Amino acid sequence: MNGYRHIGKDFVPPDIVGKVTGKARYAEDFRTDGMVFARLYTSPMAHGRVVSIDTSAVNEMDGIVGILTADDLPPVEAPNAPILTNTPVYVGEPILAVAAIDEKIAEDAISRIRVHIEPLPFTVDPLDSLVEGGPDAREEGNVYVRSREGSGFRTVKWTQEQVDEFRAGKEPTGEAANEWSFGDLEKGFADAKVIVEEPFVTTGYAHMSMEPRTAMAYWQNGTCYVYGSAQSQSFIIPGLASLLEIDQKDVVLISEHTGGGFGSKIGAYPMMALPAWFSKKINRPVQLRITREQEYYVGSARVGFQGWIKVGFAANGRVTAVDMFIVEDLGPNATGGDGSSAGGAVSIVYDPESMRYRGVPVLTNTTPRGAQRGPGQNQIAAIMPGIMDKAARQLNLDRLQIRLVNAAHSGTFLDEEDAPVTSAYMKEALEMGAEMFGWERKRDQPRRKGNKVIGVGIGQGYHSAGADGYDGLVRITPDGQIHLHSGVGNLGTYSYASTTRSAAEVLKCDWNNCVIHHGNTEANLPWSSYQAGSNTTFTHSRANYVAAMDAINKLKEIAAATLGGAAADYDVADERVFRVDNPSRSMTYAAAAQRAVELGGAYSGETYPEDIHPITQRAVQAIAGTGLIGVAKDTLPQNGVVPGLAVAFAEIELDLETGKYEILDYVGIAECGTVVHPQGLAAQMKGGAVWGMGMARLERHVYDPQNGLPAHVGYNQCGIPSYLDTPSVVRTAAVNLPDPQSPFGARGIGEPAMGCSVAALTAAISDALDGHIFNRTPISIDMILNHVNGRPQSFKPLQTNNF
Amino acid sequence: MEKAPGLNNNTCTTAGFQKFTYQSKAGNTAVNPRLSRRRFLKTVIASSVAATTTSGLQWARADDRARGAVERLISLNINGRPRRVDVLPQETLAYTLRYKLGLTGTKIGCNRGECGACTVLIDDVTHYSCSTLTHSVRSSQVLTVEGLQGPDGQLHPVQQAFIDELAPQCGFCTPGQVMAAVGLLKANPRPSREEARHAMSGNLCRCGAYDHYLNGVMRAAGTGTRS
């Protein structure tokens, strides 16, 4: 189709055999001589101050190797998460750790340690803290603002009347902590024929990676070896070194496989560093196995929203103005910036003529938050369909039409940054999806069958999907093998491998002659981006491309020096470099690699470009002299925001007697530039669809407001979707139009794949209920039944983290 | 704990459950007569062991241990080989496999019978090994993911099909999905896609790769992916 040899073709990722045979090793599968096991004592209180720790009952126990407390560790400035703490700010925050020769002894010891904690005020609902006289989640304040002008704690309080009005669905008049806008908002609303104004809630919930964040560490000759569970690989090193207070060159991360991350393992995190500190103290290798319950405490969660939005529409459905206000549930450590990202997503997906975003990031004594698959973009994706479809009804427009009128295109800008997009084809995605789904036929079908009613909905998702400035590294050895060094993490998307195929494409080589090096710092990996934010495909297609281009240039120079002529006289094919005007004058890659070793200098990595990252420099130093080295920093032109876009169409059958619904059909369309790895793209689109289905009806935090205790510390309590919550077949396709700023035209997709799903589902539920919008996720069965039977809901307006 | 297909999910209807219950050798029942959930619980209670759902540990505190009655050095049949192993009275099979026998292909995702990452076959029937006492399988044949490959290293058809369909994403649930699929195909070599969906429903996948896993099951069954 596209004439490429590798791009757009399926392949067998080298790590997949280990996954189906059980040979793939995750952090918890590693053992080493003398290793001991650590267990945690975690806070039973939502907020408190440790007054005393009595370990006397443990000191004489057989098998105990050591105890680690916050006093053994460097202090951490709030709101950053400490490794261990004496001022816990959520239930489950680690206070101390015990190491023993086996887990049972360590756990027995934990149960005998007496910790006296003085309770402090706490809150599990941002509005309870925002109201005057309400409790603050931290002694430093109840709001933490991150901005370019400066970050810090603040105390923001609204009057009871202001909170009551917000709960009643009126425009918030309380103080905002951050704000941006573009265009003429007043004029936008004045020009509008229809204005829709709604309050909304999206409840936070845990990431729930299947692999809890276990880590094992030991020290050897001043180097710290950490076997961790990480989304990223090279990108982890600076943060991990910082947590351990050592040089980057002195830390080795082994993370061959990671059992899911979804944003919760992007960078180094405290529990990854704990075994290393413990090992340093007791001089033994230490493994800390995190249990499922503990993963709900320390494993991160999505930021919750309590918001208000007002959108103006012209008669043709064009969005003239958006005014939105979001109270963010930021957890105790002020992590996440989802509110503003939600605003950015609206500015891209609906391309409004004017817009204002205001927000207050409020701290709560709930599990710490972090980026979760489409952080901000996917919460607002769940809410926007209700607004769009309500306007479409009032304007008598088709729900597809109102989306086409506002569809993101290559001239769309992301605001507030006023940045153009590299390319965007939302209209083409919508049209492709409508055709594949049969939109008009399904929209117009008979709706009611006894107690069951059909609903159809359209969803749209967006996340930025690419970055630049990272390094690529390839190597051809004299045996003719092509080594592709990937510093990208391996969390299950296979992009650690699929992005190296850009290098193979440039080198025009046989994939069977390629070896991918990844998963271990000592495998000589280049500096690579965070494996998150849907960005790897774009970013590392480019990095691999520039490294391979460097190798091509060196191949040609070596051929010219060996066979005569100038480098420009040569080209490559079939792993040979040959003279274009006389193809018989050629040399193999293997022979050129041997010549590179003899020539030295840049050819074999003895020297390297000055602009590559120190991590890449060390990798090149380690492999210098072993072959022909291609290494470069990605300095290709890049202007604007790289968008990942997706649309979905869903058809459900809702049972009005039980409140349950079956998803009869689901079509997801990816708009992510050129398709690099068709099976991998389908897997992301389908996995994202499942995530959206979980967010739409199941997943949530539930806290006891009286004691701050979480009631969602197991899969079935939090509501992870199973085979039976999702359709047996999920249909997907891709627009497959190349992005001009990517060498092979590819952008990322992981996060929009979910946003479009939750949006299509909330829209379909609304459609089945004659346009009623809940403005809330998850939409639980009892909410549907309460609505159908005319009963009030069990929660007060805008209440979150509870029923 | 016997995995009753679909039982742990609230969208499964009674009719659906009956329909998709697959045959075990003991007859048309979802419950393994050799180890029902009730029997598992009785065994645990007999050992004075509290269910260890909160600590996440594979055993109860040493103080609570039943004393004297249980032989510790036992012989297990794992993947067709006898293995001698020192087992505590209240030790779970998942723990024995991973920590005593080095068979780390079996994963512990939740340790409380919710996710299925620890699924193994006991006498050809799928079980959550995190919720099975090792002592209860002394006279049984235990099959783990490590025991599927042929002597020449040839992959089991389910393993090959999962590769062909790019079924695993992060791969942490994959050994459990593989074993659930192998157990299904032993009981029902030609399942419909809907039967497979119900039979696999005791195995969670956070990556949401259900569609690709079902494609893999149907490919391994030789019935195409859609039927």
PDB file of N, CA, C and O in Angstrom, chain B residues 137-185:
ATOM      1  N   VAL B 137      -3.717 -30.506  46.878  1.00  0.00           N
ATOM      2  CA  VAL B 137      -3.475 -31.020  45.515  1.00  0.00           C
ATOM      3  C   VAL B 137      -2.422 -32.134  45.520  1.00  0.00           C
ATOM      4  O   VAL B 137      -1.836 -32.459  44.489  1.00  0.00           O
ATOM      5  N   ARG B 138      -2.220 -32.735  46.682  1.00  0.00           N
ATOM      6  CA  ARG B 138      -1.181 -33.759  46.782  1.00  0.00           C
ATOM      7  C   ARG B 138      -1.441 -34.955  45.865  1.00  0.00           C
ATOM      8  O   ARG B 138      -0.517 -35.574  45.381  1.00  0.00           O
ATOM      9  N   SER B 139      -2.693 -35.274  45.637  1.00  0.00           N
ATOM     10  CA  SER B 139      -2.984 -36.447  44.801  1.00  0.00           C
ATOM     11  C   SER B 139      -3.469 -36.025  43.422  1.00  0.00           C
ATOM     12  O   SER B 139      -4.163 -36.770  42.748  1.00  0.00           O
ATOM     13  N   SER B 140      -3.119 -34.811  43.014  1.00  0.00           N
ATOM     14  CA  SER B 140      -3.623 -34.286  41.734  1.00  0.00           C
ATOM     15  C   SER B 140      -2.472 -34.013  40.769  1.00  0.00           C
ATOM     16  O   SER B 140      -1.314 -33.965  41.161  1.00  0.00           O
ATOM     17  N   GLN B 141      -2.861 -33.835  39.519  1.00  0.00           N
ATOM     18  CA  GLN B 141      -1.905 -33.417  38.492  1.00  0.00           C
ATOM     19  C   GLN B 141      -2.039 -31.904  38.326  1.00  0.00           C
ATOM     20  O   GLN B 141      -3.116 -31.415  37.971  1.00  0.00           O
ATOM     21  N   VAL B 142      -0.966 -31.193  38.565  1.00  0.00           N
ATOM     22  CA  VAL B 142      -0.997 -29.737  38.427  1.00  0.00           C
ATOM     23  C   VAL B 142      -0.274 -29.355  37.133  1.00  0.00           C
ATOM     24  O   VAL B 142       0.841 -29.829  36.879  1.00  0.00           O
ATOM     25  N   LEU B 143      -0.921 -28.532  36.341  1.00  0.00           N
ATOM     26  CA  LEU B 143      -0.298 -28.063  35.093  1.00  0.00           C
ATOM     27  C   LEU B 143      -0.185 -26.544  35.139  1.00  0.00           C
ATOM     28  O   LEU B 143      -1.189 -25.845  35.345  1.00  0.00           O
ATOM     29  N   THR B 144       1.037 -26.034  34.970  1.00  0.00           N
ATOM     30  CA  THR B 144       1.245 -24.588  34.930  1.00  0.00           C
ATOM     31  C   THR B 144       1.677 -24.188  33.519  1.00  0.00           C
ATOM     32  O   THR B 144       1.935 -25.044  32.674  1.00  0.00           O
ATOM     33  N   VAL B 145       1.806 -22.891  33.318  1.00  0.00           N
ATOM     34  CA  VAL B 145       2.167 -22.395  31.981  1.00  0.00           C
ATOM     35  C   VAL B 145       3.517 -22.958  31.534  1.00  0.00           C
ATOM     36  O   VAL B 145       3.753 -23.140  30.336  1.00  0.00           O
ATOM     37  N   GLU B 146       4.367 -23.262  32.484  1.00  0.00           N
ATOM     38  CA  GLU B 146       5.688 -23.807  32.122  1.00  0.00           C
ATOM     39  C   GLU B 146       5.590 -25.224  31.558  1.00  0.00           C
ATOM     40  O   GLU B 146       6.542 -25.712  30.950  1.00  0.00           O
ATOM     41  N   GLY B 147       4.454 -25.896  31.791  1.00  0.00           N
ATOM     42  CA  GLY B 147       4.339 -27.284  31.371  1.00  0.00           C
ATOM     43  C   GLY B 147       3.652 -27.470  30.030  1.00  0.00           C
ATOM     44  O   GLY B 147       3.336 -28.601  29.645  1.00  0.00           O
ATOM     45  N   LEU B 148       3.425 -26.387  29.308  1.00  0.00           N
ATOM     46  CA  LEU B 148       2.638 -26.492  28.074  1.00  0.00           C
ATOM     47  C   LEU B 148       3.464 -26.818  26.836  1.00  0.00           C
ATOM     48  O   LEU B 148       2.969 -27.436  25.900  1.00  0.00           O
ATOM     49  N   GLN B 149       4.698 -26.349  26.807  1.00  0.00           N
ATOM     50  CA  GLN B 149       5.492 -26.551  25.597  1.00  0.00           C
ATOM     51  C   GLN B 149       5.855 -28.017  25.430  1.00  0.00           C
ATOM     52  O   GLN B 149       6.057 -28.737  26.417  1.00  0.00           O
ATOM     53  N   GLY B 150       5.925 -28.459  24.191  1.00  0.00           N
ATOM     54  CA  GLY B 150       6.324 -29.826  23.910  1.00  0.00           C
ATOM     55  C   GLY B 150       7.784 -30.039  24.258  1.00  0.00           C
ATOM     56  O   GLY B 150       8.533 -29.078  24.503  1.00  0.00           O
ATOM     57  N   PRO B 151       8.217 -31.321  24.272  1.00  0.00           N
ATOM     58  CA  PRO B 151       9.602 -31.607  24.657  1.00  0.00           C
ATOM     59  C   PRO B 151      10.620 -30.938  23.734  1.00  0.00           C
ATOM     60  O   PRO B 151      11.736 -30.623  24.149  1.00  0.00           O
ATOM     61  N   ASP B 152      10.222 -30.693  22.500  1.00  0.00           N
ATOM     62  CA  ASP B 152      11.135 -30.023  21.566  1.00  0.00           C
ATOM     63  C   ASP B 152      10.980 -28.508  21.615  1.00  0.00           C
ATOM     64  O   ASP B 152      11.502 -27.800  20.760  1.00  0.00           O
ATOM     65  N   GLY B 153      10.253 -28.023  22.597  1.00  0.00           N
ATOM     66  CA  GLY B 153      10.065 -26.588  22.724  1.00  0.00           C
ATOM     67  C   GLY B 153       8.895 -26.049  21.912  1.00  0.00           C
ATOM     68  O   GLY B 153       8.648 -24.842  21.903  1.00  0.00           O
ATOM     69  N   GLN B 154       8.183 -26.965  21.253  1.00  0.00           N
ATOM     70  CA  GLN B 154       7.064 -26.502  20.426  1.00  0.00           C
ATOM     71  C   GLN B 154       5.981 -25.886  21.306  1.00  0.00           C
ATOM     72  O   GLN B 154       5.606 -26.428  22.346  1.00  0.00           O
ATOM     73  N   LEU B 155       5.481 -24.758  20.848  1.00  0.00           N
ATOM     74  CA  LEU B 155       4.470 -24.061  21.628  1.00  0.00           C
ATOM     75  C   LEU B 155       3.140 -24.804  21.553  1.00  0.00           C
ATOM     76  O   LEU B 155       2.808 -25.425  20.539  1.00  0.00           O
ATOM     77  N   HIS B 156       2.372 -24.726  22.644  1.00  0.00           N
ATOM     78  CA  HIS B 156       0.996 -25.224  22.660  1.00  0.00           C
ATOM     79  C   HIS B 156       0.176 -24.390  21.667  1.00  0.00           C
ATOM     80  O   HIS B 156       0.449 -23.191  21.484  1.00  0.00           O
ATOM     81  N   PRO B 157      -0.819 -24.994  21.015  1.00  0.00           N
ATOM     82  CA  PRO B 157      -1.614 -24.217  20.043  1.00  0.00           C
ATOM     83  C   PRO B 157      -2.182 -22.914  20.614  1.00  0.00           C
ATOM     84  O   PRO B 157      -2.287 -21.914  19.888  1.00  0.00           O
ATOM     85  N   VAL B 158      -2.537 -22.914  21.891  1.00  0.00           N
ATOM     86  CA  VAL B 158      -3.051 -21.670  22.495  1.00  0.00           C
ATOM     87  C   VAL B 158      -1.936 -20.618  22.552  1.00  0.00           C
ATOM     88  O   VAL B 158      -2.155 -19.441  22.231  1.00  0.00           O
ATOM     89  N   GLN B 159      -0.750 -21.037  22.922  1.00  0.00           N
ATOM     90  CA  GLN B 159       0.374 -20.080  22.979  1.00  0.00           C
ATOM     91  C   GLN B 159       0.665 -19.503  21.598  1.00  0.00           C
ATOM     92  O   GLN B 159       0.853 -18.292  21.441  1.00  0.00           O
ATOM     93  N   GLN B 160       0.697 -20.388  20.596  1.00  0.00           N
ATOM     94  CA  GLN B 160       0.980 -19.920  19.238  1.00  0.00           C
ATOM     95  C   GLN B 160      -0.126 -18.986  18.748  1.00  0.00           C
ATOM     96  O   GLN B 160       0.148 -17.956  18.128  1.00  0.00           O
ATOM     97  N   ALA B 161      -1.365 -19.338  19.055  1.00  0.00           N
ATOM     98  CA  ALA B 161      -2.488 -18.505  18.599  1.00  0.00           C
ATOM     99  C   ALA B 161      -2.458 -17.132  19.273  1.00  0.00           C
ATOM    100  O   ALA B 161      -2.769 -16.113  18.649  1.00  0.00           O
ATOM    101  N   PHE B 162      -2.078 -17.095  20.538  1.00  0.00           N
ATOM    102  CA  PHE B 162      -2.002 -15.807  21.234  1.00  0.00           C
ATOM    103  C   PHE B 162      -0.906 -14.930  20.616  1.00  0.00           C
ATOM    104  O   PHE B 162      -1.035 -13.704  20.568  1.00  0.00           O
ATOM    105  N   ILE B 163       0.176 -15.553  20.155  1.00  0.00           N
ATOM    106  CA  ILE B 163       1.218 -14.790  19.468  1.00  0.00           C
ATOM    107  C   ILE B 163       0.686 -14.287  18.123  1.00  0.00           C
ATOM    108  O   ILE B 163       0.832 -13.111  17.782  1.00  0.00           O
ATOM    109  N   ASP B 164       0.045 -15.175  17.388  1.00  0.00           N
ATOM    110  CA  ASP B 164      -0.436 -14.809  16.056  1.00  0.00           C
ATOM    111  C   ASP B 164      -1.451 -13.657  16.112  1.00  0.00           C
ATOM    112  O   ASP B 164      -1.522 -12.839  15.199  1.00  0.00           O
ATOM    113  N   GLU B 165      -2.241 -13.631  17.170  1.00  0.00           N
ATOM    114  CA  GLU B 165      -3.278 -12.594  17.298  1.00  0.00           C
ATOM    115  C   GLU B 165      -2.787 -11.377  18.075  1.00  0.00           C
ATOM    116  O   GLU B 165      -3.575 -10.476  18.364  1.00  0.00           O
ATOM    117  N   LEU B 166      -1.507 -11.334  18.443  1.00  0.00           N
ATOM    118  CA  LEU B 166      -0.977 -10.297  19.325  1.00  0.00           C
ATOM    119  C   LEU B 166      -1.933 -10.100  20.517  1.00  0.00           C
ATOM    120  O   LEU B 166      -2.384  -8.997  20.805  1.00  0.00           O
ATOM    121  N   ALA B 167      -2.239 -11.207  21.165  1.00  0.00           N
ATOM    122  CA  ALA B 167      -3.199 -11.136  22.273  1.00  0.00           C
ATOM    123  C   ALA B 167      -2.625 -10.454  23.517  1.00  0.00           C
ATOM    124  O   ALA B 167      -3.261  -9.563  24.062  1.00  0.00           O
ATOM    125  N   PRO B 168      -1.436 -10.808  23.981  1.00  0.00           N
ATOM    126  CA  PRO B 168      -0.934 -10.137  25.184  1.00  0.00           C
ATOM    127  C   PRO B 168      -0.577  -8.676  24.904  1.00  0.00           C
ATOM    128  O   PRO B 168      -0.082  -8.366  23.807  1.00  0.00           O
ATOM    129  N   GLN B 169      -0.828  -7.822  25.868  1.00  0.00           N
ATOM    130  CA  GLN B 169      -0.231  -6.479  25.822  1.00  0.00           C
ATOM    131  C   GLN B 169       0.880  -6.467  26.881  1.00  0.00           C
ATOM    132  O   GLN B 169       1.989  -6.888  26.584  1.00  0.00           O
ATOM    133  N   CYS B 170       0.573  -6.053  28.109  1.00  0.00           N
ATOM    134  CA  CYS B 170       1.655  -6.042  29.104  1.00  0.00           C
ATOM    135  C   CYS B 170       2.101  -7.448  29.455  1.00  0.00           C
ATOM    136  O   CYS B 170       3.232  -7.652  29.876  1.00  0.00           O
ATOM    137  N   GLY B 171       1.213  -8.419  29.316  1.00  0.00           N
ATOM    138  CA  GLY B 171       1.600  -9.814  29.477  1.00  0.00           C
ATOM    139  C   GLY B 171       1.485 -10.369  30.877  1.00  0.00           C
ATOM    140  O   GLY B 171       1.675 -11.567  31.074  1.00  0.00           O
ATOM    141  N   PHE B 172       1.152  -9.527  31.853  1.00  0.00           N
ATOM    142  CA  PHE B 172       1.140 -10.022  33.236  1.00  0.00           C
ATOM    143  C   PHE B 172      -0.009 -10.997  33.474  1.00  0.00           C
ATOM    144  O   PHE B 172       0.123 -11.947  34.229  1.00  0.00           O
ATOM    145  N   CYS B 173      -1.138 -10.788  32.818  1.00  0.00           N
ATOM    146  CA  CYS B 173      -2.267 -11.701  32.972  1.00  0.00           C
ATOM    147  C   CYS B 173      -2.170 -12.878  32.016  1.00  0.00           C
ATOM    148  O   CYS B 173      -2.980 -13.803  32.084  1.00  0.00           O
ATOM    149  N   THR B 174      -1.211 -12.838  31.076  1.00  0.00           N
ATOM    150  CA  THR B 174      -1.199 -13.793  29.971  1.00  0.00           C
ATOM    151  C   THR B 174      -1.072 -15.259  30.404  1.00  0.00           C
ATOM    152  O   THR B 174      -1.823 -16.098  29.904  1.00  0.00           O
ATOM    153  N   PRO B 175      -0.154 -15.601  31.325  1.00  0.00           N
ATOM    154  CA  PRO B 175      -0.097 -17.017  31.719  1.00  0.00           C
ATOM    155  C   PRO B 175      -1.453 -17.528  32.209  1.00  0.00           C
ATOM    156  O   PRO B 175      -1.847 -18.654  31.886  1.00  0.00           O
ATOM    157  N   GLY B 176      -2.164 -16.691  32.957  1.00  0.00           N
ATOM    158  CA  GLY B 176      -3.489 -17.086  33.432  1.00  0.00           C
ATOM    159  C   GLY B 176      -4.476 -17.218  32.289  1.00  0.00           C
ATOM    160  O   GLY B 176      -5.298 -18.142  32.259  1.00  0.00           O
ATOM    161  N   GLN B 177      -4.407 -16.306  31.338  1.00  0.00           N
ATOM    162  CA  GLN B 177      -5.310 -16.385  30.170  1.00  0.00           C
ATOM    163  C   GLN B 177      -5.006 -17.640  29.365  1.00  0.00           C
ATOM    164  O   GLN B 177      -5.918 -18.317  28.876  1.00  0.00           O
ATOM    165  N   VAL B 178      -3.701 -17.936  29.218  1.00  0.00           N
ATOM    166  CA  VAL B 178      -3.307 -19.141  28.476  1.00  0.00           C
ATOM    167  C   VAL B 178      -3.891 -20.377  29.159  1.00  0.00           C
ATOM    168  O   VAL B 178      -4.502 -21.241  28.514  1.00  0.00           O
ATOM    169  N   MET B 179      -3.736 -20.462  30.476  1.00  0.00           N
ATOM    170  CA  MET B 179      -4.203 -21.653  31.187  1.00  0.00           C
ATOM    171  C   MET B 179      -5.727 -21.742  31.158  1.00  0.00           C
ATOM    172  O   MET B 179      -6.290 -22.845  31.058  1.00  0.00           O
ATOM    173  N   ALA B 180      -6.411 -20.623  31.248  1.00  0.00           N
ATOM    174  CA  ALA B 180      -7.881 -20.642  31.168  1.00  0.00           C
ATOM    175  C   ALA B 180      -8.320 -21.154  29.806  1.00  0.00           C
ATOM    176  O   ALA B 180      -9.282 -21.929  29.693  1.00  0.00           O
ATOM    177  N   ALA B 181      -7.612 -20.710  28.757  1.00  0.00           N
ATOM    178  CA  ALA B 181      -7.967 -21.150  27.405  1.00  0.00           C
ATOM    179  C   ALA B 181      -7.666 -22.631  27.221  1.00  0.00           C
ATOM    180  O   ALA B 181      -8.460 -23.379  26.628  1.00  0.00           O
ATOM    181  N   VAL B 182      -6.522 -23.079  27.751  1.00  0.00           N
ATOM    182  CA  VAL B 182      -6.175 -24.500  27.643  1.00  0.00           C
ATOM    183  C   VAL B 182      -7.223 -25.345  28.378  1.00  0.00           C
ATOM    184  O   VAL B 182      -7.680 -26.376  27.874  1.00  0.00           O
ATOM    185  N   GLY B 183      -7.630 -24.881  29.565  1.00  0.00           N
ATOM    186  CA  GLY B 183      -8.651 -25.608  30.323  1.00  0.00           C
ATOM    187  C   GLY B 183      -9.970 -25.666  29.579  1.00  0.00           C
ATOM    188  O   GLY B 183     -10.641 -26.701  29.537  1.00  0.00           O
ATOM    189  N   LEU B 184     -10.344 -24.556  28.979  1.00  0.00           N
ATOM    190  CA  LEU B 184     -11.587 -24.530  28.198  1.00  0.00           C
ATOM    191  C   LEU B 184     -11.528 -25.540  27.067  1.00  0.00           C
ATOM    192  O   LEU B 184     -12.464 -26.326  26.870  1.00  0.00           O
ATOM    193  N   LEU B 185     -10.424 -25.520  26.307  1.00  0.00           N
ATOM    194  CA  LEU B 185     -10.354 -26.373  25.118  1.00  0.00           C
ATOM    195  C   LEU B 185     -10.236 -27.858  25.473  1.00  0.00           C
ATOM    196  O   LEU B 185     -10.624 -28.717  24.684  1.00  0.00           O
TER     197      LEU B 185
END
